[in-house]
Coordinates of C-alpha atoms and ligand atoms in Angstrom, one line a residue:
Chain A
X1 CA 0.0 0.0 0.0
X2 CA 2.2 2.8 -1.2
X3 CA 1.3 5.9 -3.0
X4 CA 2.8 6.5 -6.4
X5 CA 6.4 7.0 -5.8
X6 CA 7.0 9.8 -8.3
X7 CA 8.7 13.0 -7.9
X8 CA 6.9 16.3 -8.4
X9 CA 7.7 17.7 -11.8
X10 CA 9.4 20.9 -11.0
X11 CA 8.5 22.7 -14.3
X12 CA 8.9 26.3 -13.2
X13 CA 7.8 25.9 -9.7
X14 CA 5.9 23.6 -7.3
X15 CA 3.4 24.6 -4.6
X16 CA 4.0 22.7 -1.4
X17 CA 1.5 22.5 1.5
X18 CA 3.1 22.0 4.9
X19 CA 1.3 20.6 7.9
X20 CA 2.6 20.7 11.5
X21 CA 0.9 19.1 14.5
X22 CA 3.7 17.7 16.6
X23 CA 2.8 19.6 19.8
X24 CA 0.2 22.3 20.6
X25 CA 0.2 24.4 17.4
X26 CA -1.8 23.4 14.3
X27 CA 0.2 24.9 11.5
X28 CA -0.6 25.0 7.7
X29 CA 1.6 26.8 5.3
X30 CA 2.2 27.2 1.6
X31 CA 5.6 27.5 0.0
X32 CA 6.4 28.0 -3.6
X33 CA 9.6 26.1 -4.6
X34 CA 11.6 27.0 -7.6
X35 CA 15.0 25.7 -8.6
X36 CA 16.9 28.3 -6.6
X37 CA 14.4 29.6 -4.0
X38 CA 11.7 28.8 -1.6
X39 CA 9.1 31.5 -1.1
X40 CA 6.5 31.5 1.8
X41 CA 3.0 32.4 0.6
X42 CA 1.2 32.0 3.9
X43 CA 1.7 30.6 7.4
X44 CA -1.5 29.9 9.3
X45 CA -1.3 28.7 12.9
X46 CA -3.9 27.9 15.6
X47 CA -2.7 27.2 19.1
X48 CA -4.1 25.4 22.1
X49 CA -1.4 26.8 24.4
X50 CA -3.9 28.6 26.6
X51 CA -5.7 25.3 27.4
X52 CA -2.5 23.8 28.8
X53 CA -1.3 26.7 30.9
X54 CA -3.2 25.7 34.0
X55 CA -1.7 22.2 33.9
X56 CA 1.9 23.6 33.8
X57 CA 2.7 21.6 30.7
X58 CA 1.3 20.2 27.4
X59 CA -1.5 17.7 27.9
X60 CA -1.3 15.5 24.7
X61 CA -5.0 14.5 24.7
X62 CA -6.1 18.2 24.9
X63 CA -3.7 19.1 22.1
X64 CA -4.9 16.2 19.9
X65 CA -8.6 17.3 20.4
X66 CA -7.7 20.8 19.5
X67 CA -5.8 19.7 16.3
X68 CA -8.9 17.8 15.1
X69 CA -11.1 21.0 15.6
X70 CA -8.5 23.4 14.1
X71 CA -7.2 21.5 11.1
X72 CA -9.8 22.2 8.4
X73 CA -10.4 25.8 9.5
X74 CA -6.7 26.5 9.6
X75 CA -6.3 25.0 6.1
X76 CA -9.2 27.1 4.8
X77 CA -7.6 30.2 6.3
X78 CA -4.2 29.5 4.7
X79 CA -5.8 28.9 1.2
X80 CA -7.9 32.1 1.5
X81 CA -4.9 34.3 2.6
X82 CA -2.7 32.9 -0.2
X83 CA -5.6 33.2 -2.7
X84 CA -5.0 29.7 -4.0
X85 CA -7.2 26.6 -4.2
X86 CA -6.3 23.0 -3.3
X87 CA -6.2 22.2 -7.0
X88 CA -3.0 24.4 -7.2
X89 CA -1.2 22.3 -4.6
X90 CA 1.6 20.0 -6.1
X91 CA 2.7 18.2 -2.9
X92 CA 1.9 17.7 0.7
X93 CA 4.5 17.7 3.5
X94 CA 3.6 16.7 7.0
X95 CA 5.6 16.3 10.3
X96 CA 6.1 12.6 10.8
X97 CA 8.1 13.1 14.0
X98 CA 9.6 13.6 16.5
X99 CA 6.8 14.9 18.7
X100 CA 3.7 13.7 20.7
X101 CA 2.1 10.7 19.2
X102 CA -1.5 11.7 19.5
X103 CA -1.0 15.2 18.0
X104 CA 1.3 13.9 15.2
X105 CA -1.4 11.3 14.3
X106 CA -4.0 13.9 13.6
X107 CA -1.8 15.8 11.2
X108 CA -0.6 12.7 9.4
X109 CA -4.2 11.4 9.0
X110 CA -5.2 14.8 7.6
X111 CA -2.2 15.0 5.2
X112 CA -3.0 11.5 3.9
X113 CA -6.6 12.4 3.3
X114 CA -5.4 15.4 1.2
X115 CA -3.0 13.3 -0.7
X116 CA -5.8 10.9 -1.6
X117 CA -8.4 13.6 -2.4
X118 CA -5.9 15.6 -4.5
X119 CA -4.0 12.6 -5.9
X120 CA -0.7 14.4 -5.0
X121 CA 2.4 13.0 -3.4
X122 CA 2.8 12.9 0.4
X123 CA 6.1 13.6 2.2
X124 CA 6.5 12.7 5.9
X125 CA 9.4 14.9 7.2
X126 CA 11.4 15.5 10.3
X127 CA 10.3 18.3 12.6
X128 CA 13.7 19.1 13.9
X129 CA 15.3 19.4 10.5
X130 CA 12.4 21.7 9.6
X131 CA 13.4 24.1 12.4
X132 CA 16.7 24.6 10.5
X133 CA 15.5 24.5 6.9
X134 CA 12.8 27.1 7.6
X135 CA 15.6 29.7 7.3
X136 CA 15.8 29.0 3.6
X137 CA 12.5 31.0 3.4
X138 CA 14.3 34.0 4.9
X139 CA 17.9 33.9 3.9
X140 CA 17.9 31.9 0.7
X141 CA 18.9 28.3 0.1
X142 CA 21.7 26.8 2.3
X143 CA 25.3 27.0 1.1
X144 CA 27.2 23.8 0.4
X145 CA 28.1 23.3 4.0
X146 CA 26.8 24.8 7.2
X147 CA 26.2 24.0 10.8
X148 CA 22.7 24.2 12.3
X149 CA 21.9 24.6 16.0
X150 CA 18.3 23.7 16.8
X151 CA 17.1 24.8 20.3
X152 CA 13.6 24.5 21.6
X153 CA 11.5 23.2 24.5
X154 CA 12.1 19.7 23.2
X155 CA 15.4 19.7 21.4
X156 CA 18.9 20.9 21.6
X157 CA 20.8 19.5 18.6
X158 CA 23.9 20.5 16.6
X159 CA 23.8 19.4 13.0
X160 CA 26.4 19.4 10.2
X161 CA 24.4 20.1 7.0
X162 CA 26.0 19.3 3.8
X163 CA 22.7 19.0 2.1
X164 CA 19.4 20.1 3.7
X165 CA 17.7 16.8 2.9
X166 CA 20.3 14.1 2.1
X167 CA 23.4 15.3 4.0
X168 CA 22.4 16.0 7.6
X169 CA 24.7 14.6 10.3
X170 CA 23.9 15.0 14.0
X171 CA 27.1 16.1 15.7
X172 CA 25.7 16.4 19.2
X173 CA 22.6 16.9 21.4
X174 CA 21.6 17.5 24.9
X175 CA 22.3 14.6 27.3
X176 CA 19.4 15.5 29.6
X177 CA 17.1 18.6 29.4
X178 CA 16.6 20.7 26.3
X179 CA 17.5 24.4 26.6
X180 CA 13.9 25.5 26.6
X181 CA 12.9 22.7 29.0
X182 CA 15.6 24.0 31.5
X183 CA 14.1 27.5 31.2
X184 CA 10.6 26.1 31.9
X185 CA 11.9 24.1 34.9
X186 CA 13.8 27.1 36.4
X187 CA 10.8 29.2 35.7
X188 CA 8.7 26.9 37.9
X189 CA 11.4 26.9 40.5
X190 CA 11.2 30.7 40.7
X191 CA 7.4 30.6 40.8
X192 CA 6.9 32.1 37.4
X193 CA 3.9 31.1 35.2
X194 CA 4.1 28.4 32.6
X195 CA 5.8 28.5 30.1
X196 CA 8.7 29.9 32.0
X197 CA 11.0 30.7 29.1
X198 CA 9.6 34.1 28.0
X199 CA 9.2 35.1 31.7
X200 CA 12.8 34.4 32.5
X201 CA 13.9 36.2 29.4
X202 CA 12.0 39.3 30.4
X203 CA 13.2 39.1 34.0
X204 CA 16.8 38.5 32.9
X205 CA 16.9 41.8 31.1
X206 CA 16.5 43.6 34.4
X207 CA 19.1 41.6 36.2
X208 CA 22.9 41.3 36.3
X209 CA 24.1 38.3 34.3
X210 CA 27.4 38.3 36.2
X211 CA 25.8 38.4 39.7
X212 CA 26.0 34.6 40.3
X213 CA 28.5 32.3 38.6
X214 CA 26.4 29.3 37.7
X215 CA 28.2 26.2 36.2
X216 CA 28.7 25.8 32.4
X217 CA 27.7 22.2 31.5
X218 CA 30.1 19.9 29.6
X219 CA 32.8 22.6 29.2
X220 CA 35.5 21.1 31.4
X221 CA 38.5 19.6 29.6
X222 CA 37.5 16.0 30.4
X223 CA 34.0 16.6 29.0
X224 CA 35.4 18.3 25.9
X225 CA 37.2 15.2 24.9
X226 CA 34.1 13.0 25.0
X227 CA 31.2 15.4 24.6
X228 CA 32.7 18.3 22.5
X229 CA 29.4 18.8 20.6
X230 CA 26.9 17.7 23.3
X231 CA 25.1 19.8 25.9
X232 CA 23.8 19.3 29.4
X233 CA 21.6 21.6 31.4
X234 CA 20.3 19.5 34.3
X235 CA 23.4 20.2 36.5
X236 CA 22.8 23.9 35.9
X237 CA 19.1 23.6 36.9
X238 CA 20.1 21.8 40.1
X239 CA 22.7 24.5 40.9
X240 CA 20.1 27.2 40.5
X241 CA 17.7 25.2 42.8
X242 CA 20.4 24.8 45.4
X243 CA 21.3 28.5 45.3
X244 CA 17.7 29.6 45.6
X245 CA 16.9 27.2 48.4
X246 CA 20.0 28.2 50.4
X247 CA 18.8 31.8 50.3
X248 CA 15.3 30.7 51.3
X249 CA 16.6 28.7 54.2
X250 CA 18.6 31.7 55.3
X251 CA 15.4 33.8 55.2
X252 CA 16.9 36.1 52.6
X253 CA 15.0 37.6 49.7
X254 CA 15.7 36.0 46.3
X255 CA 17.1 38.5 43.7
X256 CA 14.9 37.0 41.0
X257 CA 16.2 39.2 38.1
X258 CA 19.8 38.4 39.0
X259 CA 19.1 34.7 39.2
X260 CA 17.3 34.7 35.9
X261 CA 20.0 36.8 34.2
X262 CA 22.8 34.6 35.5
X263 CA 21.0 31.4 34.6
X264 CA 20.2 32.6 31.1
X265 CA 23.9 33.8 30.7
X266 CA 25.1 30.3 31.5
X267 CA 22.8 28.7 28.9
X268 CA 23.7 31.3 26.2
X269 CA 27.4 31.0 27.0
X270 CA 27.5 27.2 26.7
X271 CA 25.3 27.0 23.5
X272 CA 27.3 29.8 21.8
X273 CA 30.8 28.7 22.8
X274 CA 30.3 25.0 21.9
X275 CA 28.6 25.8 18.6
X276 CA 31.3 28.2 17.5
X277 CA 34.0 25.8 18.5
X278 CA 32.2 23.1 16.4
X279 CA 32.1 25.5 13.4
X280 CA 35.9 26.0 13.7
X281 CA 36.5 22.2 14.1
X282 CA 34.5 21.4 11.1
X283 CA 35.7 24.2 9.0
X284 CA 32.3 25.7 8.5
X285 CA 31.7 29.5 8.1
X286 CA 27.9 29.6 8.1
X287 CA 25.7 28.9 11.2
X288 CA 21.9 28.5 11.0
X289 CA 20.0 28.7 14.3
X290 CA 16.3 27.6 14.7
X291 CA 13.8 26.4 17.1
X292 CA 11.5 28.2 19.6
X293 CA 14.4 28.8 22.1
X294 CA 16.3 30.9 19.5
X295 CA 13.8 33.6 20.4
X296 CA 15.8 34.0 23.6
X297 CA 17.4 37.5 23.6
X298 CA 20.6 36.7 25.5
X299 CA 21.3 33.8 23.1
X300 CA 20.6 36.0 20.0
X301 CA 22.9 38.8 21.3
X302 CA 25.7 36.5 22.2
X303 CA 25.6 34.6 19.0
X304 CA 25.6 37.8 16.9
X305 CA 28.6 39.1 18.9
X306 CA 30.7 35.9 18.9
X307 CA 29.9 35.0 15.2
X308 CA 30.9 38.4 14.1
X309 CA 34.2 38.0 16.1
X310 CA 34.8 34.6 14.6
X311 CA 34.0 35.6 11.0
X312 CA 31.0 33.2 10.9
X313 CA 27.9 34.2 8.9
X314 CA 25.0 33.9 11.3
X315 CA 21.5 33.0 9.9
X316 CA 18.7 33.3 12.5
X317 CA 15.2 33.8 11.0
X318 CA 12.8 36.3 12.7
X319 CA 11.1 34.9 15.8
X320 CA 7.8 34.0 14.1
X321 CA 9.7 31.4 12.0
X322 CA 11.4 29.9 15.1
X323 CA 8.3 28.6 16.8
X324 CA 6.5 25.4 15.6
X325 CA 4.6 26.2 12.4
X326 CA 3.6 24.9 9.0
X327 CA 6.2 27.0 7.3
X328 CA 9.1 24.9 8.5
X329 CA 7.4 21.8 7.2
X330 CA 6.5 23.4 3.9
X331 CA 10.1 24.6 3.6
X332 CA 11.5 21.2 4.2
X333 CA 8.9 19.7 1.8
X334 CA 10.1 22.2 -0.8
X335 CA 13.7 21.1 -0.3
X336 CA 12.6 17.5 -0.8
X337 CA 10.6 18.3 -3.9
X338 CA 13.5 20.3 -5.3
X339 CA 15.7 17.2 -5.1
X340 CA 13.1 15.1 -6.9
X341 CA 12.9 12.5 -4.1
X342 CA 10.2 9.8 -4.1
X343 CA 7.1 10.3 -2.0
X344 CA 6.6 8.6 1.3
X345 CA 4.3 5.6 1.5
X346 CA 0.7 6.5 2.1
X347 CA 0.6 4.1 5.1
X348 CA 3.5 5.9 6.8
X349 CA 3.5 5.7 10.6
X350 CA 4.3 8.7 12.8
X351 CA 7.4 8.3 14.9
X352 CA 7.5 10.1 18.2
X353 CA 11.3 9.7 18.4
X354 CA 12.1 10.0 14.7
X355 CA 15.9 10.0 14.5
X356 CA 17.7 13.0 13.0
X357 CA 19.4 10.7 10.5
X358 CA 15.9 10.4 8.9
X359 CA 14.9 13.6 7.2
X360 CA 12.1 12.0 5.0
X361 CA 10.0 8.9 5.7
X362 CA 10.8 6.4 3.0
X363 CA 14.3 7.5 2.5
X364 CA 17.0 5.2 3.8
X365 CA 18.3 6.3 7.2
X366 CA 21.9 7.3 6.9
Chain B
X1 CA -22.0 7.8 -4.5
X2 CA -21.1 8.0 -0.8
X3 CA -17.8 7.3 0.9
X4 CA -18.5 5.9 4.3
X5 CA -16.0 5.0 7.0
X6 CA -15.8 4.0 10.6
X7 CA -12.9 3.8 13.0
X8 CA -14.7 3.3 16.3
X9 CA -13.2 -0.2 16.6
X10 CA -11.6 -1.8 13.6
X11 CA -11.2 0.1 10.3
X12 CA -14.0 -0.1 7.7
X13 CA -14.5 1.8 4.5
X14 CA -17.0 1.5 1.7
X15 CA -18.1 3.3 -1.5
X16 CA -21.9 3.1 -1.3
X17 CA -24.4 3.6 -4.1
X18 CA -26.2 7.0 -4.1
X19 CA -29.5 5.3 -2.8
X20 CA -27.6 3.7 0.1
X21 CA -28.5 0.1 -0.9
X22 CA -25.2 -1.4 -2.1
X23 CA -21.5 -1.3 -1.5
X24 CA -19.6 -0.7 -4.8
X25 CA -16.4 -1.6 -3.0
X26 CA -15.6 -2.2 0.7
X27 CA -12.7 -3.0 3.0
X28 CA -12.5 -3.9 6.6
X29 CA -9.2 -4.4 8.5
X30 CA -9.4 -6.0 12.0
X31 CA -6.9 -3.6 13.4
X32 CA -7.4 -1.6 16.6
X33 CA -4.4 0.6 16.7
X34 CA -3.2 1.6 13.2
X35 CA -6.2 3.7 12.0
X36 CA -4.2 6.7 11.0
X37 CA -1.7 4.6 9.1
X38 CA -4.2 2.4 7.2
X39 CA -7.4 4.4 6.7
X40 CA -6.4 6.6 3.7
X41 CA -4.7 3.8 1.9
X42 CA -8.0 1.8 2.3
X43 CA -9.9 4.8 0.9
X44 CA -7.6 4.8 -2.1
X45 CA -8.1 1.1 -2.5
X46 CA -11.9 1.2 -2.6
X47 CA -11.8 4.0 -5.1
X48 CA -9.6 1.9 -7.3
X49 CA -11.6 -1.3 -6.8
X50 CA -14.9 0.5 -7.8
X51 CA -13.1 1.9 -10.8
X52 CA -14.5 5.3 -10.0
X53 CA -13.0 8.7 -9.9
X54 CA -12.8 10.3 -6.5
X55 CA -14.6 13.3 -7.9
X56 CA -17.7 11.1 -8.2
X57 CA -18.1 11.0 -4.4
X58 CA -21.1 13.2 -3.5
X59 CA -20.9 13.0 0.3
X60 CA -18.7 11.5 3.1
X61 CA -20.2 9.7 6.0
X62 CA -18.3 8.9 9.2
X63 CA -18.9 7.0 12.4
X64 CA -18.5 9.4 15.3
X65 CA -18.0 6.8 18.0
X66 CA -18.1 6.6 20.9
X67 CA -14.6 5.2 20.8
X68 CA -11.2 5.4 22.3
X69 CA -9.6 8.7 21.4
X70 CA -6.8 8.3 18.8
X71 CA -8.5 6.0 16.2
X72 CA -11.7 7.9 16.4
X73 CA -9.9 11.2 15.7
X74 CA -8.1 9.6 12.7
X75 CA -11.4 8.8 11.2
X76 CA -13.0 12.2 11.8
X77 CA -10.1 14.2 10.6
X78 CA -9.8 12.0 7.5
X79 CA -13.6 12.4 6.8
X80 CA -13.6 16.1 7.4
X81 CA -10.5 16.7 5.3
X82 CA -11.6 14.4 2.4
X83 CA -15.0 16.2 2.3
X84 CA -13.4 19.6 2.3
X85 CA -10.9 18.7 -0.4
X86 CA -13.6 17.1 -2.6
X87 CA -16.0 20.0 -2.0
X88 CA -18.8 17.7 -0.7
X89 CA -20.8 17.6 2.6
X90 CA -19.7 15.3 5.5
X91 CA -22.2 13.6 7.8
X92 CA -21.6 12.2 11.3
X93 CA -23.5 9.1 12.5
X94 CA -23.1 7.6 15.9
X95 CA -21.4 4.2 15.4
X96 CA -23.8 2.6 17.9
X97 CA -26.8 3.6 15.8
X98 CA -25.3 1.7 12.8
X99 CA -25.0 -1.5 15.0
X100 CA -28.6 -1.0 16.2
X101 CA -29.9 -0.6 12.6
X102 CA -27.9 -3.7 11.6
X103 CA -29.6 -5.7 14.5
X104 CA -33.0 -4.8 13.1
X105 CA -31.8 -5.5 9.5
X106 CA -30.4 -8.9 10.5
X107 CA -33.7 -9.8 12.4
X108 CA -31.6 -10.1 15.6
X109 CA -34.4 -7.7 16.8
X110 CA -38.0 -7.3 15.6
X111 CA -39.6 -4.0 14.7
X112 CA -41.4 -3.5 18.1
X113 CA -38.2 -4.2 20.1
X114 CA -35.8 -1.8 21.8
X115 CA -32.2 -2.5 21.1
X116 CA -29.3 -1.7 23.4
X117 CA -25.9 -1.7 21.7
X118 CA -22.8 -2.3 23.8
X119 CA -19.3 -1.8 22.6
X120 CA -15.9 -2.2 24.2
X121 CA -14.8 1.0 26.0
X122 CA -11.8 -0.7 27.6
X123 CA -11.1 -0.1 31.4
X124 CA -13.8 -2.8 32.0
X125 CA -16.5 -0.4 30.8
X126 CA -18.8 -0.4 27.8
X127 CA -20.2 2.3 25.5
X128 CA -24.0 2.0 25.4
X129 CA -27.1 3.4 23.7
X130 CA -30.7 2.3 23.4
X131 CA -32.8 2.6 20.2
X132 CA -36.2 1.8 18.9
X133 CA -37.1 1.3 15.2
X134 CA -39.0 4.3 13.8
X135 CA -41.9 2.8 11.9
X136 CA -43.0 6.1 10.3
X137 CA -39.5 6.5 8.7
X138 CA -38.1 3.2 7.5
X139 CA -34.4 3.0 8.0
X140 CA -34.4 5.6 10.8
X141 CA -34.0 4.9 14.5
X142 CA -35.3 6.7 17.6
X143 CA -32.6 7.2 20.3
X144 CA -34.1 6.3 23.7
X145 CA -31.1 6.6 25.9
X146 CA -27.4 7.4 25.7
X147 CA -24.9 7.2 24.3
X148 CA -22.9 6.8 27.5
X149 CA -20.1 4.9 29.1
X150 CA -20.5 2.6 32.1
X151 CA -19.6 -0.6 33.8
X152 CA -21.8 -3.4 32.5
X153 CA -23.0 -4.5 36.0
X154 CA -24.0 -0.9 36.8
X155 CA -26.0 -0.7 33.6
X156 CA -27.8 -3.9 34.4
X157 CA -28.5 -2.7 38.0
X158 CA -29.8 0.6 36.7
X159 CA -32.5 -1.1 34.6
X160 CA -31.1 0.5 31.4
X161 CA -31.1 -3.0 29.7
X162 CA -34.6 -4.0 30.8
X163 CA -37.0 -5.2 28.1
X164 CA -34.4 -4.7 25.4
X165 CA -32.4 -6.9 23.0
X166 CA -28.8 -6.5 24.0
X167 CA -26.3 -6.7 21.1
X168 CA -22.8 -5.7 20.1
X169 CA -19.2 -6.7 20.8
X170 CA -19.5 -5.3 24.4
X171 CA -22.3 -7.8 25.0
X172 CA -19.9 -10.6 23.9
X173 CA -17.1 -9.3 25.9
X174 CA -19.2 -9.0 29.1
X175 CA -21.4 -12.1 28.4
X176 CA -21.6 -12.9 32.1
X177 CA -23.1 -9.5 33.0
X178 CA -25.8 -9.7 30.3
X179 CA -26.5 -13.5 30.5
X180 CA -30.3 -14.1 30.5
X181 CA -31.1 -10.9 28.6
X182 CA -32.4 -11.2 25.1
X183 CA -30.0 -11.0 22.2
X184 CA -29.2 -14.5 21.3
X185 CA -25.9 -16.4 21.8
X186 CA -24.1 -14.4 19.0
X187 CA -25.3 -11.0 20.4
X188 CA -26.2 -9.7 17.0
X189 CA -23.9 -7.5 14.8
X190 CA -20.3 -7.3 15.9
X191 CA -18.8 -4.9 13.3
X192 CA -20.1 -1.5 12.0
X193 CA -21.2 -1.9 8.4
X194 CA -20.4 1.3 6.5
X195 CA -23.3 0.7 4.1
X196 CA -25.7 1.0 7.0
X197 CA -23.8 4.0 8.2
X198 CA -24.4 5.6 4.8
X199 CA -28.1 4.5 4.8
X200 CA -28.7 6.1 8.2
X201 CA -27.1 9.3 7.0
X202 CA -29.4 9.4 4.0
X203 CA -32.5 8.6 6.2
X204 CA -31.6 11.3 8.6
X205 CA -30.9 13.8 5.9
X206 CA -34.5 13.0 4.6
X207 CA -35.8 13.8 8.1
X208 CA -33.9 17.0 8.2
X209 CA -31.9 15.9 11.2
X210 CA -28.6 17.6 11.8
X211 CA -25.6 15.3 11.6
X212 CA -22.7 16.9 13.3
X213 CA -19.2 15.4 12.7
X214 CA -18.3 15.7 16.4
X215 CA -16.4 13.0 18.2
X216 CA -18.2 11.1 20.9
X217 CA -15.3 10.8 23.4
X218 CA -17.6 10.5 26.4
X219 CA -14.5 10.7 28.7
X220 CA -12.5 13.7 29.8
X221 CA -8.8 13.8 28.8
X222 CA -6.4 12.3 31.3
X223 CA -4.4 15.1 32.7
X224 CA -1.4 15.2 35.1
X225 CA -1.7 18.6 36.8
X226 CA 1.8 19.9 37.5
X227 CA 2.6 21.2 41.0
X228 CA 3.6 24.8 41.8
X229 CA 7.0 25.7 43.2
X230 CA 8.9 22.5 44.1
X231 CA 12.1 21.9 45.8
X232 CA 14.7 20.1 43.7
X233 CA 17.1 19.4 46.6
X234 CA 16.9 17.9 50.1
Ligands
ZN1 ZN1 9.7 22.4 17.5

């Protein structure tokens, strides 16, 4: 039971519909792919984030129910805003993983229904790679070689990208918490509302990032040998907890802004230093940064400063491209179509822990 | 030509003639977990088997459960999306109603009977609904009670099964609880027939009854509320 394994004829251009439902955002976007560019026509998103806030985390069943209700209306909105009809669509790309199984399943089922109803090829693609490739919509197609840092609530990965679809190698990843996850946990520790990331970012701007010297994970010489391109944030989180609790036990007031700024400084320092070192080690002069956590202002500032100093071209798309959305999936779908790769089978299964070696379902994992 | 599908238990798809009498092509896969993987490929297969163009579909009919969450959602999002993409209406029909209509059609129940349909809700519970045949509108049913979700023993104790023919896979699964109640040893229809689903949708359209394509979850989502400020040490 496979769909026709044919490539989309590129002719002058191909219109790719992207569908993203791996977490709590229902995203539908349209990207026009030509031989040398990917152009975003529309990026429609519906979010159930407010329904999860009172639980202090994403509830998969609530997100899944919201995806079912939001999908067709979001698709309708995208088509109307782009002033195109479904008959104009040449290919459908959908997040196949990684992510939450229930939410992923809704998007995959919808994408398959479209593939059958339109008789167009379906591409199941990797969400994390999408966070990097979305930058092709902003800064043009990737150069022959670049490094990509994907940082979000669920992922912290360093990728060597020699081709956006067929040449992605994972150099390293977090050994415990993702960067965004560490922010949410420290946010909870400081009594901030969920999700903690934006609140800490705001607080940190009023604090002194040098007030407290928190540890830098996996930067010691012994760790550099074994985990040069890996990250770890759980030790930092524990260090913040100990520091805060020591103050509490002593009956002292907690300088929340200084704690937030010093914690954020540690995260930004480690991410930036290790990433730039990896660029040097791999002889790469372009760095692409994506994922929801790349909205973090300390990280953006430090990356800009250090990349300029190291002579590395830094590509970070505007914040609206960094969160989960259909544009990242349409962008990756466009990259797949541009390479003329065969469609994914229509009976594809979503994979909550889809490996980064697999960019496209149906393609052999590297 | 109607496209009818149900994912409330196993996966079943049919292309049904416009008058709701015959399946032009049909598929049923006894698979309880892979609805999202297999449903659209089955739709493509029935279209191919019937040798018809997908643009000949005039309406989509979908079973709305009640059912466990994930498979039911795969069916509903597939039906809604197919209908939107094909530019045709989509009708939702309670999956228990199809089984009740099948019981009358199979003569497991007679026209004057009430039928209670039981299906597996897991967690040692059943989904249930009680119907009577509507003599003034052949093919249509009158819903007397439900749909709901309950323990079989509680249903019996409540009197909800009294003076009714009790059918469905839930009645087989909990045979001890319903022993002695009418329904025969086989307990009537065990699988939703998509042709009947389509026929019910047509009958209800005739009566002008709304047919919302809303999932009958009947249970709240399981949630794990997170705590407030917590100590990470000592
Ligand atoms: Zn993401």
